[in-house]
mmJSON file of the N, C-alpha and C atoms, coordinates in Angstrom:
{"data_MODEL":{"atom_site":{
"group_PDB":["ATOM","ATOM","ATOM","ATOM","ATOM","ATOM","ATOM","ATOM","ATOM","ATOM","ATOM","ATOM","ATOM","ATOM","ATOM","ATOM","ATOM","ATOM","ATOM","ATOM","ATOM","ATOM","ATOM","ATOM","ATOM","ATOM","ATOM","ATOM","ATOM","ATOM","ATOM","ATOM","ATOM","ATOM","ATOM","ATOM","ATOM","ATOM","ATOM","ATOM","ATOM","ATOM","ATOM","ATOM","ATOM","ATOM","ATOM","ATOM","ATOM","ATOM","ATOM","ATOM","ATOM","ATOM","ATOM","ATOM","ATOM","ATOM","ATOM","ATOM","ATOM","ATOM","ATOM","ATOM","ATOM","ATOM","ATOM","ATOM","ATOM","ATOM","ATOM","ATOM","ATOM","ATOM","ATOM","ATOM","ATOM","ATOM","ATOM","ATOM","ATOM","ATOM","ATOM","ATOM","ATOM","ATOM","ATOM","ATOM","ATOM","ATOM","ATOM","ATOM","ATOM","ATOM","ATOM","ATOM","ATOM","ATOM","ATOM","ATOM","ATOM","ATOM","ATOM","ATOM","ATOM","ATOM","ATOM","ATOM","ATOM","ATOM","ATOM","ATOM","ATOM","ATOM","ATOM","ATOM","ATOM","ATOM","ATOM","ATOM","ATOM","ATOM","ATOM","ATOM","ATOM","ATOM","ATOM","ATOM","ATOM","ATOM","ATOM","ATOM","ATOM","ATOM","ATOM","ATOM","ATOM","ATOM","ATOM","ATOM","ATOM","ATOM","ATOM","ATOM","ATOM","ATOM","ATOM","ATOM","ATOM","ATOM","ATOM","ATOM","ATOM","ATOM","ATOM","ATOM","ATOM","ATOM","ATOM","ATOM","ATOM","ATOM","ATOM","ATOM","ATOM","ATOM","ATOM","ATOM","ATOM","ATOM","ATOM","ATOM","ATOM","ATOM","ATOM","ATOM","ATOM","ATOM","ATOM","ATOM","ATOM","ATOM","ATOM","ATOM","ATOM","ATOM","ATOM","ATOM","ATOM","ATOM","ATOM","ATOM","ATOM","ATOM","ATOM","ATOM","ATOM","ATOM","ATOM","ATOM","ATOM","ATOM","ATOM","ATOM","ATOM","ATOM","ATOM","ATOM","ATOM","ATOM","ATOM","ATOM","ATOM","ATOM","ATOM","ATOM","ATOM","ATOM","ATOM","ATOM","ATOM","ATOM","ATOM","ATOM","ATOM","ATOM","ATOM","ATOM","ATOM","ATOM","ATOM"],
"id":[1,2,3,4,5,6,7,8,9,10,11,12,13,14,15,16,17,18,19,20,21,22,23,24,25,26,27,28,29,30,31,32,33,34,35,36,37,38,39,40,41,42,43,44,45,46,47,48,49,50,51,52,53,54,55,56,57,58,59,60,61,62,63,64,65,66,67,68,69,70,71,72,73,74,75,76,77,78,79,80,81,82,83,84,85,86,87,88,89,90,91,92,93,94,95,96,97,98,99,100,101,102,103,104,105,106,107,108,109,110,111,112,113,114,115,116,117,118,119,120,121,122,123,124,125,126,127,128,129,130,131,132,133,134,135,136,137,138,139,140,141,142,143,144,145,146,147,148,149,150,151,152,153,154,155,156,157,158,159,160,161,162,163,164,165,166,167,168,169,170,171,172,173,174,175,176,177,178,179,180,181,182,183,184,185,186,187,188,189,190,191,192,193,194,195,196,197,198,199,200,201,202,203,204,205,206,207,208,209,210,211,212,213,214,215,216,217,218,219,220,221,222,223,224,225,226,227,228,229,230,231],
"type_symbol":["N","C","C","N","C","C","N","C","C","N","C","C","N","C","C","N","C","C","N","C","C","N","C","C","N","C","C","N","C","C","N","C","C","N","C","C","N","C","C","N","C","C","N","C","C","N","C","C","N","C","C","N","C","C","N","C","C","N","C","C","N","C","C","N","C","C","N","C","C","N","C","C","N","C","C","N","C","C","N","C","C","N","C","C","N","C","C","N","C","C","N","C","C","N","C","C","N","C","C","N","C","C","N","C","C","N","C","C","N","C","C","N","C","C","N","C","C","N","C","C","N","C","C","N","C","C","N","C","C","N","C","C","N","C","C","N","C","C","N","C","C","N","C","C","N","C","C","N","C","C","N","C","C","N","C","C","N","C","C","N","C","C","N","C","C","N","C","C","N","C","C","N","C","C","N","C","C","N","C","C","N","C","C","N","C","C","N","C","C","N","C","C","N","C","C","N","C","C","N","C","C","N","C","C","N","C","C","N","C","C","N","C","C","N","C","C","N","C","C","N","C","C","N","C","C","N","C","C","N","C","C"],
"label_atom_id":["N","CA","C","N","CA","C","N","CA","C","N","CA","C","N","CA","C","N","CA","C","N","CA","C","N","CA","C","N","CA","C","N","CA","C","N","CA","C","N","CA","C","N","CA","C","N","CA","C","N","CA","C","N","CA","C","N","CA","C","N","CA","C","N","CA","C","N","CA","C","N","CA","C","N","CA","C","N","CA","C","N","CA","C","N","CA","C","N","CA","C","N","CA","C","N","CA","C","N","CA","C","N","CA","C","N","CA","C","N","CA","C","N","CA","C","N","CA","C","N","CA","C","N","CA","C","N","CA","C","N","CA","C","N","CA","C","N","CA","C","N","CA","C","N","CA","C","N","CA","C","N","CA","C","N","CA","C","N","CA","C","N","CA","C","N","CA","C","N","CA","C","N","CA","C","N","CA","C","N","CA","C","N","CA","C","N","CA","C","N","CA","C","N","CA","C","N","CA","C","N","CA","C","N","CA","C","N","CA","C","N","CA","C","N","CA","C","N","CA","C","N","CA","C","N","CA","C","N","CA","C","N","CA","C","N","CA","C","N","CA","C","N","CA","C","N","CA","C","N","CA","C","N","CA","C","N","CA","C","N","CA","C","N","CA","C","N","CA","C"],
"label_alt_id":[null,null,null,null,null,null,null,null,null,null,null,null,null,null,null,null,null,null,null,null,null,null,null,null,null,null,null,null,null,null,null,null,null,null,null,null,null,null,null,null,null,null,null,null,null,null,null,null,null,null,null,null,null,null,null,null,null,null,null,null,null,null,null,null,null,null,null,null,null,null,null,null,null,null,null,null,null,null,null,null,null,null,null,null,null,null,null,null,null,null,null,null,null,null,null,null,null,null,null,null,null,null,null,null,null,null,null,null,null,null,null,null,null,null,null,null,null,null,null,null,null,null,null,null,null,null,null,null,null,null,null,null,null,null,null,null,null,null,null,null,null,null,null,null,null,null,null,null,null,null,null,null,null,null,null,null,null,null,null,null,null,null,null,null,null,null,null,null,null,null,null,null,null,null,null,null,null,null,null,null,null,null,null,null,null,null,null,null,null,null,null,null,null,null,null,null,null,null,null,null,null,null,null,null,null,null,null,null,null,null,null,null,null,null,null,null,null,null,null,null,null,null,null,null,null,null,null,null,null,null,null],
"label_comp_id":["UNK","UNK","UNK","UNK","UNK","UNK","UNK","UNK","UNK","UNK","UNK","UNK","UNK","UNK","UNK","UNK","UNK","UNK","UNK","UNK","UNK","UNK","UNK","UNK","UNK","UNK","UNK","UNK","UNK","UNK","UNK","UNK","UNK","UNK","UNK","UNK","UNK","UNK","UNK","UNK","UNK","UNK","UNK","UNK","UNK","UNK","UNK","UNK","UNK","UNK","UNK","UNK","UNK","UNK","UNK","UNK","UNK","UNK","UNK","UNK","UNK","UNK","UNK","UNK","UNK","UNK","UNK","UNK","UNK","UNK","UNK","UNK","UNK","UNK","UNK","UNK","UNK","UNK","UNK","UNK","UNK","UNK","UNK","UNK","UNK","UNK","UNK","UNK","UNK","UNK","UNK","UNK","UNK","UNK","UNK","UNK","UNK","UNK","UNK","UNK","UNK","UNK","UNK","UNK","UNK","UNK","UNK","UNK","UNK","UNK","UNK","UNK","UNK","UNK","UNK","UNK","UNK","UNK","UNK","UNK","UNK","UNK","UNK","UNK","UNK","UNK","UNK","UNK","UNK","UNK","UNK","UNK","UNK","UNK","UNK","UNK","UNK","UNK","UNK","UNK","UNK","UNK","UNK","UNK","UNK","UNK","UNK","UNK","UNK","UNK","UNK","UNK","UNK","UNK","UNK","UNK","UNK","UNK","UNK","UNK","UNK","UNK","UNK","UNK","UNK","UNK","UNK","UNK","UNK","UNK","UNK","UNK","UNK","UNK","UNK","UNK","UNK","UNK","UNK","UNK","UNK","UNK","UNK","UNK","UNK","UNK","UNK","UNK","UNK","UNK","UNK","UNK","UNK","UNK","UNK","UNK","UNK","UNK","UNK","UNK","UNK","UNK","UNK","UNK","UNK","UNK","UNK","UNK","UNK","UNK","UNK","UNK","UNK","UNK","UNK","UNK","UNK","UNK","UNK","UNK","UNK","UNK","UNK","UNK","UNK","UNK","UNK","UNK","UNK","UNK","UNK"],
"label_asym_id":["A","A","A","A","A","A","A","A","A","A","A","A","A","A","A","A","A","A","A","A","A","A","A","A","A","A","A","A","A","A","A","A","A","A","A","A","A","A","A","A","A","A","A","A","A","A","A","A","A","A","A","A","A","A","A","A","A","A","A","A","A","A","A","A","A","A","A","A","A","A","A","A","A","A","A","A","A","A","A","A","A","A","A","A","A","A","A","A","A","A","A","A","A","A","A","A","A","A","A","A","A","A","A","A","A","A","A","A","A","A","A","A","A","A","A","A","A","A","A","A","A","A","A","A","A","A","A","A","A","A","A","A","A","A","A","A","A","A","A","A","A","A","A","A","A","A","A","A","A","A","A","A","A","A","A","A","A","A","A","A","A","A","A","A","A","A","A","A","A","A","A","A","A","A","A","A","A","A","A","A","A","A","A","A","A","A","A","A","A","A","A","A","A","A","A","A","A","A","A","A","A","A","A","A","A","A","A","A","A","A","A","A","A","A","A","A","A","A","A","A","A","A","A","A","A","A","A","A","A","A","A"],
"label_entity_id":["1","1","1","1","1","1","1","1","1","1","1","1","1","1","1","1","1","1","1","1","1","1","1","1","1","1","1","1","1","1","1","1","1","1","1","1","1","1","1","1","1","1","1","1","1","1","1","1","1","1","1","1","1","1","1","1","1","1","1","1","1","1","1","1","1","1","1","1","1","1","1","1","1","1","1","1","1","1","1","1","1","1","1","1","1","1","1","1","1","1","1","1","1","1","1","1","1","1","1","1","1","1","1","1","1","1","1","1","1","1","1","1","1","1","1","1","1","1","1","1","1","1","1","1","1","1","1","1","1","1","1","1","1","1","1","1","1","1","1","1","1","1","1","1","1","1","1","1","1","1","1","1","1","1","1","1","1","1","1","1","1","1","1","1","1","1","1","1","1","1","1","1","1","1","1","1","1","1","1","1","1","1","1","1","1","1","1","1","1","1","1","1","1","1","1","1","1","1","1","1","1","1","1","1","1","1","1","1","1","1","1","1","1","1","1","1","1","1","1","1","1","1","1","1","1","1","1","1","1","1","1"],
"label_seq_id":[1,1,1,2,2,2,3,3,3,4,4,4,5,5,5,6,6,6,7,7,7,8,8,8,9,9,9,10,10,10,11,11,11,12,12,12,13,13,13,14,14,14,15,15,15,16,16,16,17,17,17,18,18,18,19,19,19,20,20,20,21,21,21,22,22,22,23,23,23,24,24,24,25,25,25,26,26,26,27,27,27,28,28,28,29,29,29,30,30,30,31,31,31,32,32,32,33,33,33,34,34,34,35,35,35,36,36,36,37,37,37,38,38,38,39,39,39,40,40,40,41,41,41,42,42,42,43,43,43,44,44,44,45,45,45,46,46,46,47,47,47,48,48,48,49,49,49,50,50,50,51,51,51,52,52,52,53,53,53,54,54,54,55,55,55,56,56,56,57,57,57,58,58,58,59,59,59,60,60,60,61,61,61,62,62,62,63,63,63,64,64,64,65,65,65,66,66,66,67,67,67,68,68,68,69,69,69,70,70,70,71,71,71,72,72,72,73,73,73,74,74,74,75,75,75,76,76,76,77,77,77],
"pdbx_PDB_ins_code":[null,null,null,null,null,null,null,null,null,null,null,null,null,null,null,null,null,null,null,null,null,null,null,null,null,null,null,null,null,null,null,null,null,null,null,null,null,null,null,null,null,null,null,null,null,null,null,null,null,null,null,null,null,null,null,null,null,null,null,null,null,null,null,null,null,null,null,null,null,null,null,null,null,null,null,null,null,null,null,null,null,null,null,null,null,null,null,null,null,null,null,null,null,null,null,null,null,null,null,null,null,null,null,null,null,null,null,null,null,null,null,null,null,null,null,null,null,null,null,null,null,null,null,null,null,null,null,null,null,null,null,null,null,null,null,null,null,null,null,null,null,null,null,null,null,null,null,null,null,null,null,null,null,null,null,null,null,null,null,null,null,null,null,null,null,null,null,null,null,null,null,null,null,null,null,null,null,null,null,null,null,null,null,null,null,null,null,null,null,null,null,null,null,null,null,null,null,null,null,null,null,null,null,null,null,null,null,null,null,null,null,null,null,null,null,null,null,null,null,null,null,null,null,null,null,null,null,null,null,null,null],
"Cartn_x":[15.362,15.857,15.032,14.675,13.909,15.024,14.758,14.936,14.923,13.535,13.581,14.335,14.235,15.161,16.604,17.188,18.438,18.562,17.537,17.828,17.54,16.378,16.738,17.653,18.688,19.817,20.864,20.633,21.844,21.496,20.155,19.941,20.537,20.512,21.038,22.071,23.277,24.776,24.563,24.236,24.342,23.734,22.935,22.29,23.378,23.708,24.936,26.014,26.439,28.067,27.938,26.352,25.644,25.959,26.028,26.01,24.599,24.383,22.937,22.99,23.56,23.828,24.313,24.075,25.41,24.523,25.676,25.476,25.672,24.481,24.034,24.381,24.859,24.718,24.723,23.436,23.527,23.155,23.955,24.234,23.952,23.176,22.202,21.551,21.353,20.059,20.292,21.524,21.423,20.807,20.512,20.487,18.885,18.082,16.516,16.241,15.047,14.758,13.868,13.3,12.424,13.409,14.574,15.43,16.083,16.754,17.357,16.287,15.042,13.872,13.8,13.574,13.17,14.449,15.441,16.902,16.57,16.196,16.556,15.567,14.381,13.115,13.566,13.747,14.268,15.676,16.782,17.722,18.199,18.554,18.879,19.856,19.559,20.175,20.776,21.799,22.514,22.267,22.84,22.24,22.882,21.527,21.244,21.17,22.572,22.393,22.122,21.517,21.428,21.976,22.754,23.034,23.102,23.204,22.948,22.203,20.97,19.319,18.247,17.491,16.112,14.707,13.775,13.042,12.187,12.017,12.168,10.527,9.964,8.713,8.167,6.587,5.535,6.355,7.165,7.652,9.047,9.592,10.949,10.705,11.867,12.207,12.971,12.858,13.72,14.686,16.184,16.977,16.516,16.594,16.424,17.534,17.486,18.463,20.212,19.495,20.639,21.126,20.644,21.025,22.404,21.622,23.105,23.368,23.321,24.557,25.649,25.2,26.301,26.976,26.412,27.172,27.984,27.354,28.057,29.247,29.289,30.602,31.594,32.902,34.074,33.477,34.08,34.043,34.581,34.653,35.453,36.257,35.639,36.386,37.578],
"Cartn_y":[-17.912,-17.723,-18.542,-18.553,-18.678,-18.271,-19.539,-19.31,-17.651,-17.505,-15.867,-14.702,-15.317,-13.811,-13.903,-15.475,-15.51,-14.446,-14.657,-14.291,-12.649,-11.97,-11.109,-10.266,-10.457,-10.347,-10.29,-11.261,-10.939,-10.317,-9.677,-8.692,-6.992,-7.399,-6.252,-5.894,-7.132,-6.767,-6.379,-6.698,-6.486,-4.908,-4.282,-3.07,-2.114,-2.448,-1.905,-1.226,-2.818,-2.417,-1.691,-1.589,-0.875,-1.367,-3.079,-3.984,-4.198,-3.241,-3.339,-4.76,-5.489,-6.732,-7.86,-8.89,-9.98,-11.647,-11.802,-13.741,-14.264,-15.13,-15.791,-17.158,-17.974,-19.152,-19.465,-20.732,-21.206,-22.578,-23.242,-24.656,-25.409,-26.344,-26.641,-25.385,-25.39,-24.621,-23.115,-22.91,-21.522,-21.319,-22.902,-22.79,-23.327,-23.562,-23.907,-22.555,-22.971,-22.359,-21.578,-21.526,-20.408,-19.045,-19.557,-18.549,-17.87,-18.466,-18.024,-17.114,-17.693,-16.945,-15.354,-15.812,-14.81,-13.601,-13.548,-13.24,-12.697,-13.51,-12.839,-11.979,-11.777,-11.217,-9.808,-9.598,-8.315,-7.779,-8.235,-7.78,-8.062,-7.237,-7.506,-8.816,-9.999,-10.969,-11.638,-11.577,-11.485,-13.555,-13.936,-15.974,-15.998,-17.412,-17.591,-19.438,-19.894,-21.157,-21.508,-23.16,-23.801,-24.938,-24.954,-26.531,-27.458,-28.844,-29.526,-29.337,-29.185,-28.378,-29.441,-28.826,-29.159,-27.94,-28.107,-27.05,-26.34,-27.605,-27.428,-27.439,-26.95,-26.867,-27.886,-27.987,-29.101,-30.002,-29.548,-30.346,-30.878,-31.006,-31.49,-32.873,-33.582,-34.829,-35.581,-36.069,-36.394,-37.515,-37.77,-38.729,-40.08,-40.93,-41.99,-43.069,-43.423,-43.778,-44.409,-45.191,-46.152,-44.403,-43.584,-42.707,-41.884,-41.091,-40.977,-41.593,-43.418,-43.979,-43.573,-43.848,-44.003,-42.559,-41.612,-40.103,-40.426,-40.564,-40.591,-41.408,-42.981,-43.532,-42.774,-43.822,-43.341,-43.59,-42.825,-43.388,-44.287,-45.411,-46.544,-46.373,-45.87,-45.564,-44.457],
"Cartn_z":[22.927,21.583,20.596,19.382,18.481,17.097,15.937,14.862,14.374,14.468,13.9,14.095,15.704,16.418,16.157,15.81,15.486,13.703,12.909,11.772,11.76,12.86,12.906,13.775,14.398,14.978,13.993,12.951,11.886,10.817,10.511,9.793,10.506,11.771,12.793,12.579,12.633,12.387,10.517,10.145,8.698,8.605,9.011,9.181,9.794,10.984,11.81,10.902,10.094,9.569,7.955,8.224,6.396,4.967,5.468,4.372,3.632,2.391,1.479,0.956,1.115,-0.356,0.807,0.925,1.303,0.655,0.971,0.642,1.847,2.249,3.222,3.041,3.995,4.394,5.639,5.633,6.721,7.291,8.314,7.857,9.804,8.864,10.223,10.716,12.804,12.829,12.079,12.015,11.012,10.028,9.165,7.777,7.82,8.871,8.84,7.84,6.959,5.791,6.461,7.765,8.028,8.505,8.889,9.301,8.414,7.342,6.188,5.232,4.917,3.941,4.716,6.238,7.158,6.851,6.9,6.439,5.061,4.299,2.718,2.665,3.101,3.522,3.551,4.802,5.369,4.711,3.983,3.645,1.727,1.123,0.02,-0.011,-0.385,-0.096,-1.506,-2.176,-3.188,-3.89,-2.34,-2.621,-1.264,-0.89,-0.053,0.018,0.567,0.564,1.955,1.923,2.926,2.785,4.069,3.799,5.494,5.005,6.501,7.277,6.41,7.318,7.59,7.597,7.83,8.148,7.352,7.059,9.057,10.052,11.355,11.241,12.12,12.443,12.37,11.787,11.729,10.481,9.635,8.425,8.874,9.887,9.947,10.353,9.695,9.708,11.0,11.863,12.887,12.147,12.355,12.014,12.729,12.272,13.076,13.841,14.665,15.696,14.963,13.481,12.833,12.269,11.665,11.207,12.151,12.955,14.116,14.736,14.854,15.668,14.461,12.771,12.124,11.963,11.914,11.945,13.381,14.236,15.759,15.264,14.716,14.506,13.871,13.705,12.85,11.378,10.216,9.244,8.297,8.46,8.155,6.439,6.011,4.555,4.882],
"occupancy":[1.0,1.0,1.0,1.0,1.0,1.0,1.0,1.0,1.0,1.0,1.0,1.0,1.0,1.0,1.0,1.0,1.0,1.0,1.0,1.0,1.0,1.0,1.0,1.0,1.0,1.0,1.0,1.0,1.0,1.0,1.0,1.0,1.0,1.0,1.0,1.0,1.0,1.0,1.0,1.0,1.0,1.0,1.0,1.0,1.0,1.0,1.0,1.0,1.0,1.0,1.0,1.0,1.0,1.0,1.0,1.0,1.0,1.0,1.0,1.0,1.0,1.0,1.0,1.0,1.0,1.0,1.0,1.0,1.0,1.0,1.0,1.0,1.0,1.0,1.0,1.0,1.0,1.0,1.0,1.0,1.0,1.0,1.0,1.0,1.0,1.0,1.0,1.0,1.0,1.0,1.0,1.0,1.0,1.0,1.0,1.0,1.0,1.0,1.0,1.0,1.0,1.0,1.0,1.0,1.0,1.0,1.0,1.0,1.0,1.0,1.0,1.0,1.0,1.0,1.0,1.0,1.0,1.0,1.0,1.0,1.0,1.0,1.0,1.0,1.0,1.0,1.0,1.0,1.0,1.0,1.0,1.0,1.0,1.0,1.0,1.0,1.0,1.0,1.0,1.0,1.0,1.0,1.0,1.0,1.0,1.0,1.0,1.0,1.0,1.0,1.0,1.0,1.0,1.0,1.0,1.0,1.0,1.0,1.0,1.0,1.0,1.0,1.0,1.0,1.0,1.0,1.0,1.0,1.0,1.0,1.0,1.0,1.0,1.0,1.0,1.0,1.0,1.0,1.0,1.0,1.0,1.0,1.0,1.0,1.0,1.0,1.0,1.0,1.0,1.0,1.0,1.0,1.0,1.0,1.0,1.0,1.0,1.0,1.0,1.0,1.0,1.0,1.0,1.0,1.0,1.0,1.0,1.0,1.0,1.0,1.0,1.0,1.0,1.0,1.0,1.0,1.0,1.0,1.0,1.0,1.0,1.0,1.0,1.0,1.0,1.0,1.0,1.0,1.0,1.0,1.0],
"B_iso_or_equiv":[0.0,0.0,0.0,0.0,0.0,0.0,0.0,0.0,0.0,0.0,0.0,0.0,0.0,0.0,0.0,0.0,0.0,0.0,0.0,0.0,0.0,0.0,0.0,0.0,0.0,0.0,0.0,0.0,0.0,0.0,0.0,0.0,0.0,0.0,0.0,0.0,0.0,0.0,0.0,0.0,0.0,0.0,0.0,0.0,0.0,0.0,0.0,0.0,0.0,0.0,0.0,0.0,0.0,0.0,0.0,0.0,0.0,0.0,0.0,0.0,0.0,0.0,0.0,0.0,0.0,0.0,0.0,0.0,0.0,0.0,0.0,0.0,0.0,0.0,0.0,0.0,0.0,0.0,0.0,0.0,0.0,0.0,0.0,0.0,0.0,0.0,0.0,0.0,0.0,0.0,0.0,0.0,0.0,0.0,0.0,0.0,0.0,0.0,0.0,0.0,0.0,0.0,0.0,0.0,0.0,0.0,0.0,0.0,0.0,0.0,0.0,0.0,0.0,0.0,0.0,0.0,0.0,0.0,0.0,0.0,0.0,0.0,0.0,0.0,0.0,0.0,0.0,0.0,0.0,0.0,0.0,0.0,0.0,0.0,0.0,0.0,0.0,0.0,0.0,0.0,0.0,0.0,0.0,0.0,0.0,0.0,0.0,0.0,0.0,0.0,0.0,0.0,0.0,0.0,0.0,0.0,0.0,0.0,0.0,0.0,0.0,0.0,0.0,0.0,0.0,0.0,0.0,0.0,0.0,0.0,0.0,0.0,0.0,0.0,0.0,0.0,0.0,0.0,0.0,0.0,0.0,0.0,0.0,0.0,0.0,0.0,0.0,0.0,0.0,0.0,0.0,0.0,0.0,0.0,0.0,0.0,0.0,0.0,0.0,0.0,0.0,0.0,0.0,0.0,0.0,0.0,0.0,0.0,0.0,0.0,0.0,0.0,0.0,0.0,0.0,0.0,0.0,0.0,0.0,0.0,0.0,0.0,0.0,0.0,0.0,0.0,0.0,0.0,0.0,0.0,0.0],
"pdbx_formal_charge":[null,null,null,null,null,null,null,null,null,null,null,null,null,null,null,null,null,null,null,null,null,null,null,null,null,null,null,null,null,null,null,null,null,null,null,null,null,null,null,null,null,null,null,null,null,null,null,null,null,null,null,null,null,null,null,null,null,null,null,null,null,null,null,null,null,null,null,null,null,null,null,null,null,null,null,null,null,null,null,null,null,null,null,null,null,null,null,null,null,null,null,null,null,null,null,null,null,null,null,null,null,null,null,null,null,null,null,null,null,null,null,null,null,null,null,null,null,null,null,null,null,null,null,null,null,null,null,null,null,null,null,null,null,null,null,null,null,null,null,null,null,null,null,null,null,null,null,null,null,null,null,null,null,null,null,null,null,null,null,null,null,null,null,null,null,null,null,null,null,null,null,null,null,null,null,null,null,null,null,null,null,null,null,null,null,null,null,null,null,null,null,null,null,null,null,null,null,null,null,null,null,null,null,null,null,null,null,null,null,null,null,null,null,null,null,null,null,null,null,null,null,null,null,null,null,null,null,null,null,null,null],
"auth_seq_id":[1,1,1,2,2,2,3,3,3,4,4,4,5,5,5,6,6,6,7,7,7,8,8,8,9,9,9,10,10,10,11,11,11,12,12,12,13,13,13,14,14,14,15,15,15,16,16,16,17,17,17,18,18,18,19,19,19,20,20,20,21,21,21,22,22,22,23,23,23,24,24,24,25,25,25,26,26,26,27,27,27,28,28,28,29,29,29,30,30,30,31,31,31,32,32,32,33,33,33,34,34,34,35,35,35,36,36,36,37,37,37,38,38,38,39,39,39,40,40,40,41,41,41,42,42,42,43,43,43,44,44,44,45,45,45,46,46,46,47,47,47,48,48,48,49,49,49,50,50,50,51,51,51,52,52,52,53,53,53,54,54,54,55,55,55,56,56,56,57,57,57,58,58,58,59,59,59,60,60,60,61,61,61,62,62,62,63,63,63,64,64,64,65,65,65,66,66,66,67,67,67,68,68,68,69,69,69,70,70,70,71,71,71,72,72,72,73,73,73,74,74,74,75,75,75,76,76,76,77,77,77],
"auth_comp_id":["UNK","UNK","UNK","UNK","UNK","UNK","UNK","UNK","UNK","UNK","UNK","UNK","UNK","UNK","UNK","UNK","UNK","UNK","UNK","UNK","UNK","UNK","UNK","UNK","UNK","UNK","UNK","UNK","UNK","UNK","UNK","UNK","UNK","UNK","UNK","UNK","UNK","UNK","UNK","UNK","UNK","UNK","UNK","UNK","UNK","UNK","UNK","UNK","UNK","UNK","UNK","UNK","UNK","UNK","UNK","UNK","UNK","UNK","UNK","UNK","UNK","UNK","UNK","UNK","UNK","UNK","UNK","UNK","UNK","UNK","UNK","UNK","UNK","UNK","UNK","UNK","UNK","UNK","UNK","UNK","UNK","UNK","UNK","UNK","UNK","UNK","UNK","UNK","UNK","UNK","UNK","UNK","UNK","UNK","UNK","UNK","UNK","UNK","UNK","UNK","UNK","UNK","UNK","UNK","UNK","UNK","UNK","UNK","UNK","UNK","UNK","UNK","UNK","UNK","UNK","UNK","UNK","UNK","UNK","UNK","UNK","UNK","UNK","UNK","UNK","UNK","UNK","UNK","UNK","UNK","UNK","UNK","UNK","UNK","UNK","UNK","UNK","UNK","UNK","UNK","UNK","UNK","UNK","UNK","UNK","UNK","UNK","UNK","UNK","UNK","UNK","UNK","UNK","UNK","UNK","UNK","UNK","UNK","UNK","UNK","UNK","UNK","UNK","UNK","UNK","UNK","UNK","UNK","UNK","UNK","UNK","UNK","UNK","UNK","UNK","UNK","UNK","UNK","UNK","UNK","UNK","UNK","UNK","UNK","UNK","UNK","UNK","UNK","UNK","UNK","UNK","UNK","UNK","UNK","UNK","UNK","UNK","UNK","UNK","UNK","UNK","UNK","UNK","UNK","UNK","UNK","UNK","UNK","UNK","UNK","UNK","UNK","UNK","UNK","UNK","UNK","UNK","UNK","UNK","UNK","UNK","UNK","UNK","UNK","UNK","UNK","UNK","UNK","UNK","UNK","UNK"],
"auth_asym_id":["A","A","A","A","A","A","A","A","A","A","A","A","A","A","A","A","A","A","A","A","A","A","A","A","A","A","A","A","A","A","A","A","A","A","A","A","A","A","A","A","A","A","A","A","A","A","A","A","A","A","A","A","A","A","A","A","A","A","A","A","A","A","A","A","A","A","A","A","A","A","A","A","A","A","A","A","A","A","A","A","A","A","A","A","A","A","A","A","A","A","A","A","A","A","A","A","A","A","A","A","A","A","A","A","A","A","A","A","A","A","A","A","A","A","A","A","A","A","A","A","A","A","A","A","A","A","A","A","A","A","A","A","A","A","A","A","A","A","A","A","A","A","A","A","A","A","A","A","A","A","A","A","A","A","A","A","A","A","A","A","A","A","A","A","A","A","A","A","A","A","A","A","A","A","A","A","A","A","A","A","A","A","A","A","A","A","A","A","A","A","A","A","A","A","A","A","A","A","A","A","A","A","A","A","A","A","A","A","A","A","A","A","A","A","A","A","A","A","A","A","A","A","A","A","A","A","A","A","A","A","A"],
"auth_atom_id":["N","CA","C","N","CA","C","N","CA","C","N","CA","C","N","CA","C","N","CA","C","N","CA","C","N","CA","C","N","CA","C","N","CA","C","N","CA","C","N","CA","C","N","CA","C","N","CA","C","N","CA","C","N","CA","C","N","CA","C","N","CA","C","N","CA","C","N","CA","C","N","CA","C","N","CA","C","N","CA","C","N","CA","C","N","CA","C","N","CA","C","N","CA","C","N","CA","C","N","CA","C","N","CA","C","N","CA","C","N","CA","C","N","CA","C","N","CA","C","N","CA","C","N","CA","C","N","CA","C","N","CA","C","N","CA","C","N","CA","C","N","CA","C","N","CA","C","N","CA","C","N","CA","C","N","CA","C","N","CA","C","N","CA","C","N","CA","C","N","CA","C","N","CA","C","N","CA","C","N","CA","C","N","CA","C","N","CA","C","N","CA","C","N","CA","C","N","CA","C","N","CA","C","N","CA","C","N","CA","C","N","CA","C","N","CA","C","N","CA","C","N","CA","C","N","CA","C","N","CA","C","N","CA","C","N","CA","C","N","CA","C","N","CA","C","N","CA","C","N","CA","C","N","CA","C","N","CA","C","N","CA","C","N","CA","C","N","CA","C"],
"pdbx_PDB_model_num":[1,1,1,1,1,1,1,1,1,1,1,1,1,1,1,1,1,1,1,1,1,1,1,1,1,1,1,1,1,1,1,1,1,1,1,1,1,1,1,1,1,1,1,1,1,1,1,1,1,1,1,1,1,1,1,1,1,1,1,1,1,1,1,1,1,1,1,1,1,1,1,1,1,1,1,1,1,1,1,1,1,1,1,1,1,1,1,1,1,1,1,1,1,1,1,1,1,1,1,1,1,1,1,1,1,1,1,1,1,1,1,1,1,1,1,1,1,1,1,1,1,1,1,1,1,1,1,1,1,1,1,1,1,1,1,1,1,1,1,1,1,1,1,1,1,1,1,1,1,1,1,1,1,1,1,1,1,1,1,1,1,1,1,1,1,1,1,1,1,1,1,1,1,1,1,1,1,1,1,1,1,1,1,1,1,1,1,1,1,1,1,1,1,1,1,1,1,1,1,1,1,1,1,1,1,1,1,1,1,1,1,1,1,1,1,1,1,1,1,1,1,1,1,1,1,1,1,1,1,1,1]
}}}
């Protein structure tokens, strides 16, 4: 499985159920911007958010360890 093939798989169901138009989101690996662009690409895509991403490939950012111990913790507030 691959980013792409996920986005074109859901251009599939969207083709299927003969949705011309929709609003996309997608959050984390859904929402990698090569998958989502790839998505708005192929389908009339009305808006197209991303959120809780990262662009993935040669440009993605890895978190660094203090980063998800603290997501991993509770949130004290």
């Amino acid at each position: 499985y691959s980013t792409p093939l996920f986005a074109e798989d859901a251009v599939a169901v969207l083709d299927e159920l003969g949705v011309e138009r929709a609003d996309v989101y997608g959050t984390s690996m859904g929402g990698r911007t090569r998958a989502g662009w790839r998505t708005a690409i192929h389908c009339a895509v009305r808006r197209l958010v991303l959120g809780c991403t990262s662009p993935g490939g040669p440009h993605a950012v890895e978190r660094t360890m203090a980063v998800r111990r603290s997501l991993a913790g509770p949130d004290r507030d």
